[in-house]
């Protein structure tokens, strides 16, 4: 399992051509498509203005911004209204009146109002590059794709031991693994910096309002309908984000993702993927968190057995085989951290490598804990959103 | 920059594939072989033909061959890594591969020859694979076809190579794997997993014979040269990680057995390593008459072309970017040979240098031809240029062919193992109750007697274990009187001073049968006179 994961996470660096192929092509400066950019915002009055202003700096000429606010969130709604006045015609406000709110409901509310040929999704705290739309536009036209997934990167690797690993996880995922998924024709899409042709999105019925990983679900549904997806990563144009600010926040976020993956798995939409290879990849990807949880439980038992039970030498030697890909993973993570530092102009110090390696097993424990918690919540039928600490209370 | 990666959307509907009949497939793949493949196969076949002919007759079976074969036998028969206590003299991967390869020829071996010589057939696939890899490496280094083929012929037909590559030596396995590492490091696709595989192969090479580790810097240089700037970091780390993880298997094995560091009552990896490092040196090759010099002279006796020619062309080849890695390989091996206070120099050390010497010569030949044909643009006379090339080729052939012809003729006709063959046959026919007889022999004969029914380990005993292995000595309560027979061979007579029991057994025994003409080669089957006075 570790070997397969390693194989995939290093996908982009397999050959120089693969690595070059993961980037955006040079944009041609034409604005061929119209964009409707959806920005669902909830109790995010502090960051929303900055995000919208940044979006307004876009070099593209044909786009509109739809800020989606809740009817019970006057502070955010006030900021949104101010932005609509600031850029009339560019920014519109959509009010979501659902009693219980979540992100897919907000997005679905805005979908009928979209005028552009392409719908793009951003989070309210995203830092979006002004050139992004132009490149995405070009990507759509050059490839004839139905979906373009742009890169998202957590940046604050120095904040805590787990943020370091969290950043690297994103690095491997968007820099490398997603490209493999795109080339295989099965892709769990990310939650933002994702662009879908409006007609394709409407034909697919928008987002699943009951799924905790609506982005992944949308990717699976579009994949199984044969939609062409391209992924493009460029360190200068990724959408920059921050890790959850506490370990508990991370645990909750992971629980939600895992539960969402489990829901997508149980919807069996992936079984409609055309090839066996795609179905195997889908099954593997959607269940990985739970295999991880399983190994999290088994490894300590293994270690205990290895240290206490007397085994024949050959068996004992064989029992170390799983350690090989694990150790190799550490080595590749260290190189990736170096690469990450170079690409984003961040100073990676020797201490960070130590933190990376030492934090590895601990991080696995957190991930395994989140997976187990997800299974537990799903088993109890607890589908409530645990977005972040301050919104969770409202939604419960 | 290529644009974007796209998904393979829904697979287009295609008519069901009409599968070609199975028989046609090999033909198709043969056709796909191309001129490169055919040429590689042809020169490899030539090498194999020369190496296979009379493989049991020449050279004389050596003690080392017998040792490795017996250890392979122990692995095959689940006796552990060696028939006696495995003491970490070499990493075991070499004879584990021999155990795999000797299985089939072992079943087919005839009793006409000593078993060790019969099993040399197992080395032919190793030589074949090495030759093919060398051809591929030469091509990947940018040599033209004729030059790559020349490298394989130099590598496989030198009388030195014919003799050494036939023998059951760990170095031959190490060469195979290190060549694979070179080939993978020069992957034209610059594929990360090829580079990881190169690390794996280099690790297997080192665990086949530890001395090949000297060549690792050359592999790394080649890898560096053939990596793309954007993915180099990942490739180098992949290579190093794979190499380290394979290599760590060895100390891990020792640690699991509690034999990592020396301690009372057990052997250890560190102890074995220290023994190899502190082994009595055989002097400097620069000192006339030293052991190392004798080894060097024996190499030069069999072939000067590869060694002198290869070494001579190596320094200028360092200036050629493409051939810098193999040139560095030659220099590294030479540097170890010439290092001050040179340690022990085994006779088979040169095996590791053969492919790189051959590559250096072939590369130099290619450079020379190019210089003659295309150098000096103002001298435009084509016939003169070709005449220069032809003259050089004739001179080189004139220097090489007669010597090689004589050397290879010996390899194809000599019956150097006749005394061993006869001794093995004689013991089989004349020792009445092998299961209850104790006989001490050299390692080359050991497996024959095991096959004849002597008890492995304590019934038929490696002669030096009689004195050096406490576990064996315990089974000989009356010293030399506990033995029934001793077979005196050149290897056994070589250094009896450290082996008092063996010396006493020789002194208190009478010759039953003697084989071989010269005193130096003679093999004597001797019965111990148990009632003799000490």
PDB file of N, CA and C in Angstrom, chain B residues 461-500:
ATOM      1  N   UNK B 461      35.162 -32.951   4.959  1.00  0.00           N
ATOM      2  CA  UNK B 461      35.462 -31.705   5.676  1.00  0.00           C
ATOM      3  C   UNK B 461      36.392 -30.820   4.840  1.00  0.00           C
ATOM      4  N   UNK B 462      36.031 -29.523   4.725  1.00  0.00           N
ATOM      5  CA  UNK B 462      36.983 -28.555   4.155  1.00  0.00           C
ATOM      6  C   UNK B 462      38.229 -28.603   5.033  1.00  0.00           C
ATOM      7  N   UNK B 463      39.391 -28.734   4.382  1.00  0.00           N
ATOM      8  CA  UNK B 463      40.602 -29.055   5.164  1.00  0.00           C
ATOM      9  C   UNK B 463      40.913 -28.002   6.222  1.00  0.00           C
ATOM     10  N   UNK B 464      40.703 -26.706   5.915  1.00  0.00           N
ATOM     11  CA  UNK B 464      41.107 -25.698   6.911  1.00  0.00           C
ATOM     12  C   UNK B 464      40.132 -25.617   8.074  1.00  0.00           C
ATOM     13  N   UNK B 465      38.919 -26.152   7.888  1.00  0.00           N
ATOM     14  CA  UNK B 465      37.969 -26.164   9.012  1.00  0.00           C
ATOM     15  C   UNK B 465      38.453 -27.125  10.104  1.00  0.00           C
ATOM     16  N   UNK B 466      39.272 -28.142   9.702  1.00  0.00           N
ATOM     17  CA  UNK B 466      39.790 -29.109  10.672  1.00  0.00           C
ATOM     18  C   UNK B 466      40.520 -28.378  11.794  1.00  0.00           C
ATOM     19  N   UNK B 467      41.278 -27.354  11.415  1.00  0.00           N
ATOM     20  CA  UNK B 467      42.054 -26.635  12.426  1.00  0.00           C
ATOM     21  C   UNK B 467      41.392 -25.335  12.873  1.00  0.00           C
ATOM     22  N   UNK B 468      40.602 -24.706  11.980  1.00  0.00           N
ATOM     23  CA  UNK B 468      40.157 -23.338  12.287  1.00  0.00           C
ATOM     24  C   UNK B 468      38.743 -23.257  12.854  1.00  0.00           C
ATOM     25  N   UNK B 469      37.926 -24.295  12.662  1.00  0.00           N
ATOM     26  CA  UNK B 469      36.535 -24.213  13.127  1.00  0.00           C
ATOM     27  C   UNK B 469      36.357 -25.068  14.382  1.00  0.00           C
ATOM     28  N   UNK B 470      36.181 -24.423  15.528  1.00  0.00           N
ATOM     29  CA  UNK B 470      36.056 -25.187  16.779  1.00  0.00           C
ATOM     30  C   UNK B 470      34.923 -26.213  16.716  1.00  0.00           C
ATOM     31  N   UNK B 471      33.839 -25.878  15.983  1.00  0.00           N
ATOM     32  CA  UNK B 471      32.707 -26.796  15.917  1.00  0.00           C
ATOM     33  C   UNK B 471      33.127 -28.094  15.216  1.00  0.00           C
ATOM     34  N   UNK B 472      34.012 -27.993  14.211  1.00  0.00           N
ATOM     35  CA  UNK B 472      34.489 -29.186  13.511  1.00  0.00           C
ATOM     36  C   UNK B 472      35.516 -29.916  14.369  1.00  0.00           C
ATOM     37  N   UNK B 473      36.415 -29.144  14.984  1.00  0.00           N
ATOM     38  CA  UNK B 473      37.461 -29.764  15.799  1.00  0.00           C
ATOM     39  C   UNK B 473      36.850 -30.626  16.904  1.00  0.00           C
ATOM     40  N   UNK B 474      35.717 -30.169  17.439  1.00  0.00           N
ATOM     41  CA  UNK B 474      35.060 -30.944  18.500  1.00  0.00           C
ATOM     42  C   UNK B 474      34.644 -32.334  18.032  1.00  0.00           C
ATOM     43  N   UNK B 475      34.388 -32.470  16.720  1.00  0.00           N
ATOM     44  CA  UNK B 475      33.969 -33.779  16.211  1.00  0.00           C
ATOM     45  C   UNK B 475      35.186 -34.669  15.900  1.00  0.00           C
ATOM     46  N   UNK B 476      36.385 -34.139  16.133  1.00  0.00           N
ATOM     47  CA  UNK B 476      37.609 -34.903  15.862  1.00  0.00           C
ATOM     48  C   UNK B 476      38.376 -35.070  17.171  1.00  0.00           C
ATOM     49  N   UNK B 477      37.874 -35.884  18.099  1.00  0.00           N
ATOM     50  CA  UNK B 477      38.475 -35.935  19.442  1.00  0.00           C
ATOM     51  C   UNK B 477      39.929 -36.406  19.407  1.00  0.00           C
ATOM     52  N   UNK B 478      40.275 -37.208  18.400  1.00  0.00           N
ATOM     53  CA  UNK B 478      41.658 -37.701  18.360  1.00  0.00           C
ATOM     54  C   UNK B 478      42.495 -36.974  17.314  1.00  0.00           C
ATOM     55  N   UNK B 479      42.080 -35.786  17.003  1.00  0.00           N
ATOM     56  CA  UNK B 479      42.853 -34.990  16.042  1.00  0.00           C
ATOM     57  C   UNK B 479      42.927 -35.688  14.695  1.00  0.00           C
ATOM     58  N   UNK B 480      44.132 -35.707  14.124  1.00  0.00           N
ATOM     59  CA  UNK B 480      44.276 -36.280  12.778  1.00  0.00           C
ATOM     60  C   UNK B 480      43.904 -37.763  12.761  1.00  0.00           C
ATOM     61  N   UNK B 481      43.958 -38.445  13.925  1.00  0.00           N
ATOM     62  CA  UNK B 481      43.628 -39.879  13.953  1.00  0.00           C
ATOM     63  C   UNK B 481      42.132 -40.115  13.750  1.00  0.00           C
ATOM     64  N   UNK B 482      41.337 -39.063  13.955  1.00  0.00           N
ATOM     65  CA  UNK B 482      39.889 -39.232  13.741  1.00  0.00           C
ATOM     66  C   UNK B 482      39.536 -39.236  12.259  1.00  0.00           C
ATOM     67  N   UNK B 483      40.498 -38.861  11.419  1.00  0.00           N
ATOM     68  CA  UNK B 483      40.245 -38.830   9.967  1.00  0.00           C
ATOM     69  C   UNK B 483      40.653 -40.163   9.346  1.00  0.00           C
ATOM     70  N   UNK B 484      39.983 -40.512   8.241  1.00  0.00           N
ATOM     71  CA  UNK B 484      40.333 -41.735   7.527  1.00  0.00           C
ATOM     72  C   UNK B 484      41.205 -41.432   6.303  1.00  0.00           C
ATOM     73  N   UNK B 485      40.826 -40.362   5.587  1.00  0.00           N
ATOM     74  CA  UNK B 485      41.550 -40.038   4.362  1.00  0.00           C
ATOM     75  C   UNK B 485      41.857 -38.553   4.321  1.00  0.00           C
ATOM     76  N   UNK B 486      42.850 -38.201   3.552  1.00  0.00           N
ATOM     77  CA  UNK B 486      43.095 -36.804   3.220  1.00  0.00           C
ATOM     78  C   UNK B 486      43.436 -36.738   1.737  1.00  0.00           C
ATOM     79  N   UNK B 487      42.831 -35.812   1.031  1.00  0.00           N
ATOM     80  CA  UNK B 487      43.145 -35.653  -0.383  1.00  0.00           C
ATOM     81  C   UNK B 487      44.039 -34.437  -0.520  1.00  0.00           C
ATOM     82  N   UNK B 488      45.257 -34.685  -0.918  1.00  0.00           N
ATOM     83  CA  UNK B 488      46.228 -33.598  -1.014  1.00  0.00           C
ATOM     84  C   UNK B 488      46.143 -32.960  -2.398  1.00  0.00           C
ATOM     85  N   UNK B 489      45.806 -31.699  -2.419  1.00  0.00           N
ATOM     86  CA  UNK B 489      45.695 -30.955  -3.687  1.00  0.00           C
ATOM     87  C   UNK B 489      46.581 -29.721  -3.600  1.00  0.00           C
ATOM     88  N   UNK B 490      46.825 -29.044  -4.716  1.00  0.00           N
ATOM     89  CA  UNK B 490      47.655 -27.834  -4.648  1.00  0.00           C
ATOM     90  C   UNK B 490      47.135 -26.851  -3.613  1.00  0.00           C
ATOM     91  N   UNK B 491      45.828 -26.674  -3.544  1.00  0.00           N
ATOM     92  CA  UNK B 491      45.262 -25.704  -2.590  1.00  0.00           C
ATOM     93  C   UNK B 491      45.570 -26.126  -1.161  1.00  0.00           C
ATOM     94  N   UNK B 492      45.491 -27.416  -0.883  1.00  0.00           N
ATOM     95  CA  UNK B 492      45.708 -27.902   0.477  1.00  0.00           C
ATOM     96  C   UNK B 492      47.185 -27.795   0.869  1.00  0.00           C
ATOM     97  N   UNK B 493      48.054 -28.001  -0.117  1.00  0.00           N
ATOM     98  CA  UNK B 493      49.490 -27.950   0.185  1.00  0.00           C
ATOM     99  C   UNK B 493      50.009 -26.513   0.287  1.00  0.00           C
ATOM    100  N   UNK B 494      49.194 -25.577  -0.199  1.00  0.00           N
ATOM    101  CA  UNK B 494      49.668 -24.208  -0.351  1.00  0.00           C
ATOM    102  C   UNK B 494      50.193 -23.605   0.952  1.00  0.00           C
ATOM    103  N   UNK B 495      49.463 -23.788   2.028  1.00  0.00           N
ATOM    104  CA  UNK B 495      49.824 -23.089   3.256  1.00  0.00           C
ATOM    105  C   UNK B 495      49.533 -23.953   4.479  1.00  0.00           C
ATOM    106  N   UNK B 496      50.231 -25.064   4.600  1.00  0.00           N
ATOM    107  CA  UNK B 496      49.878 -25.964   5.706  1.00  0.00           C
ATOM    108  C   UNK B 496      50.448 -25.507   7.046  1.00  0.00           C
ATOM    109  N   UNK B 497      51.265 -24.450   7.071  1.00  0.00           N
ATOM    110  CA  UNK B 497      51.930 -24.089   8.319  1.00  0.00           C
ATOM    111  C   UNK B 497      50.968 -23.662   9.414  1.00  0.00           C
ATOM    112  N   UNK B 498      49.867 -23.024   8.988  1.00  0.00           N
ATOM    113  CA  UNK B 498      48.896 -22.570   9.991  1.00  0.00           C
ATOM    114  C   UNK B 498      47.959 -23.692  10.420  1.00  0.00           C
ATOM    115  N   UNK B 499      48.071 -24.842   9.780  1.00  0.00           N
ATOM    116  CA  UNK B 499      47.087 -25.902   9.995  1.00  0.00           C
ATOM    117  C   UNK B 499      47.794 -27.165  10.522  1.00  0.00           C
ATOM    118  N   UNK B 500      48.092 -27.217  11.818  1.00  0.00           N
ATOM    119  CA  UNK B 500      48.892 -28.333  12.352  1.00  0.00           C
ATOM    120  C   UNK B 500      48.242 -29.709  12.158  1.00  0.00           C
TER     121      UNK B 500
END
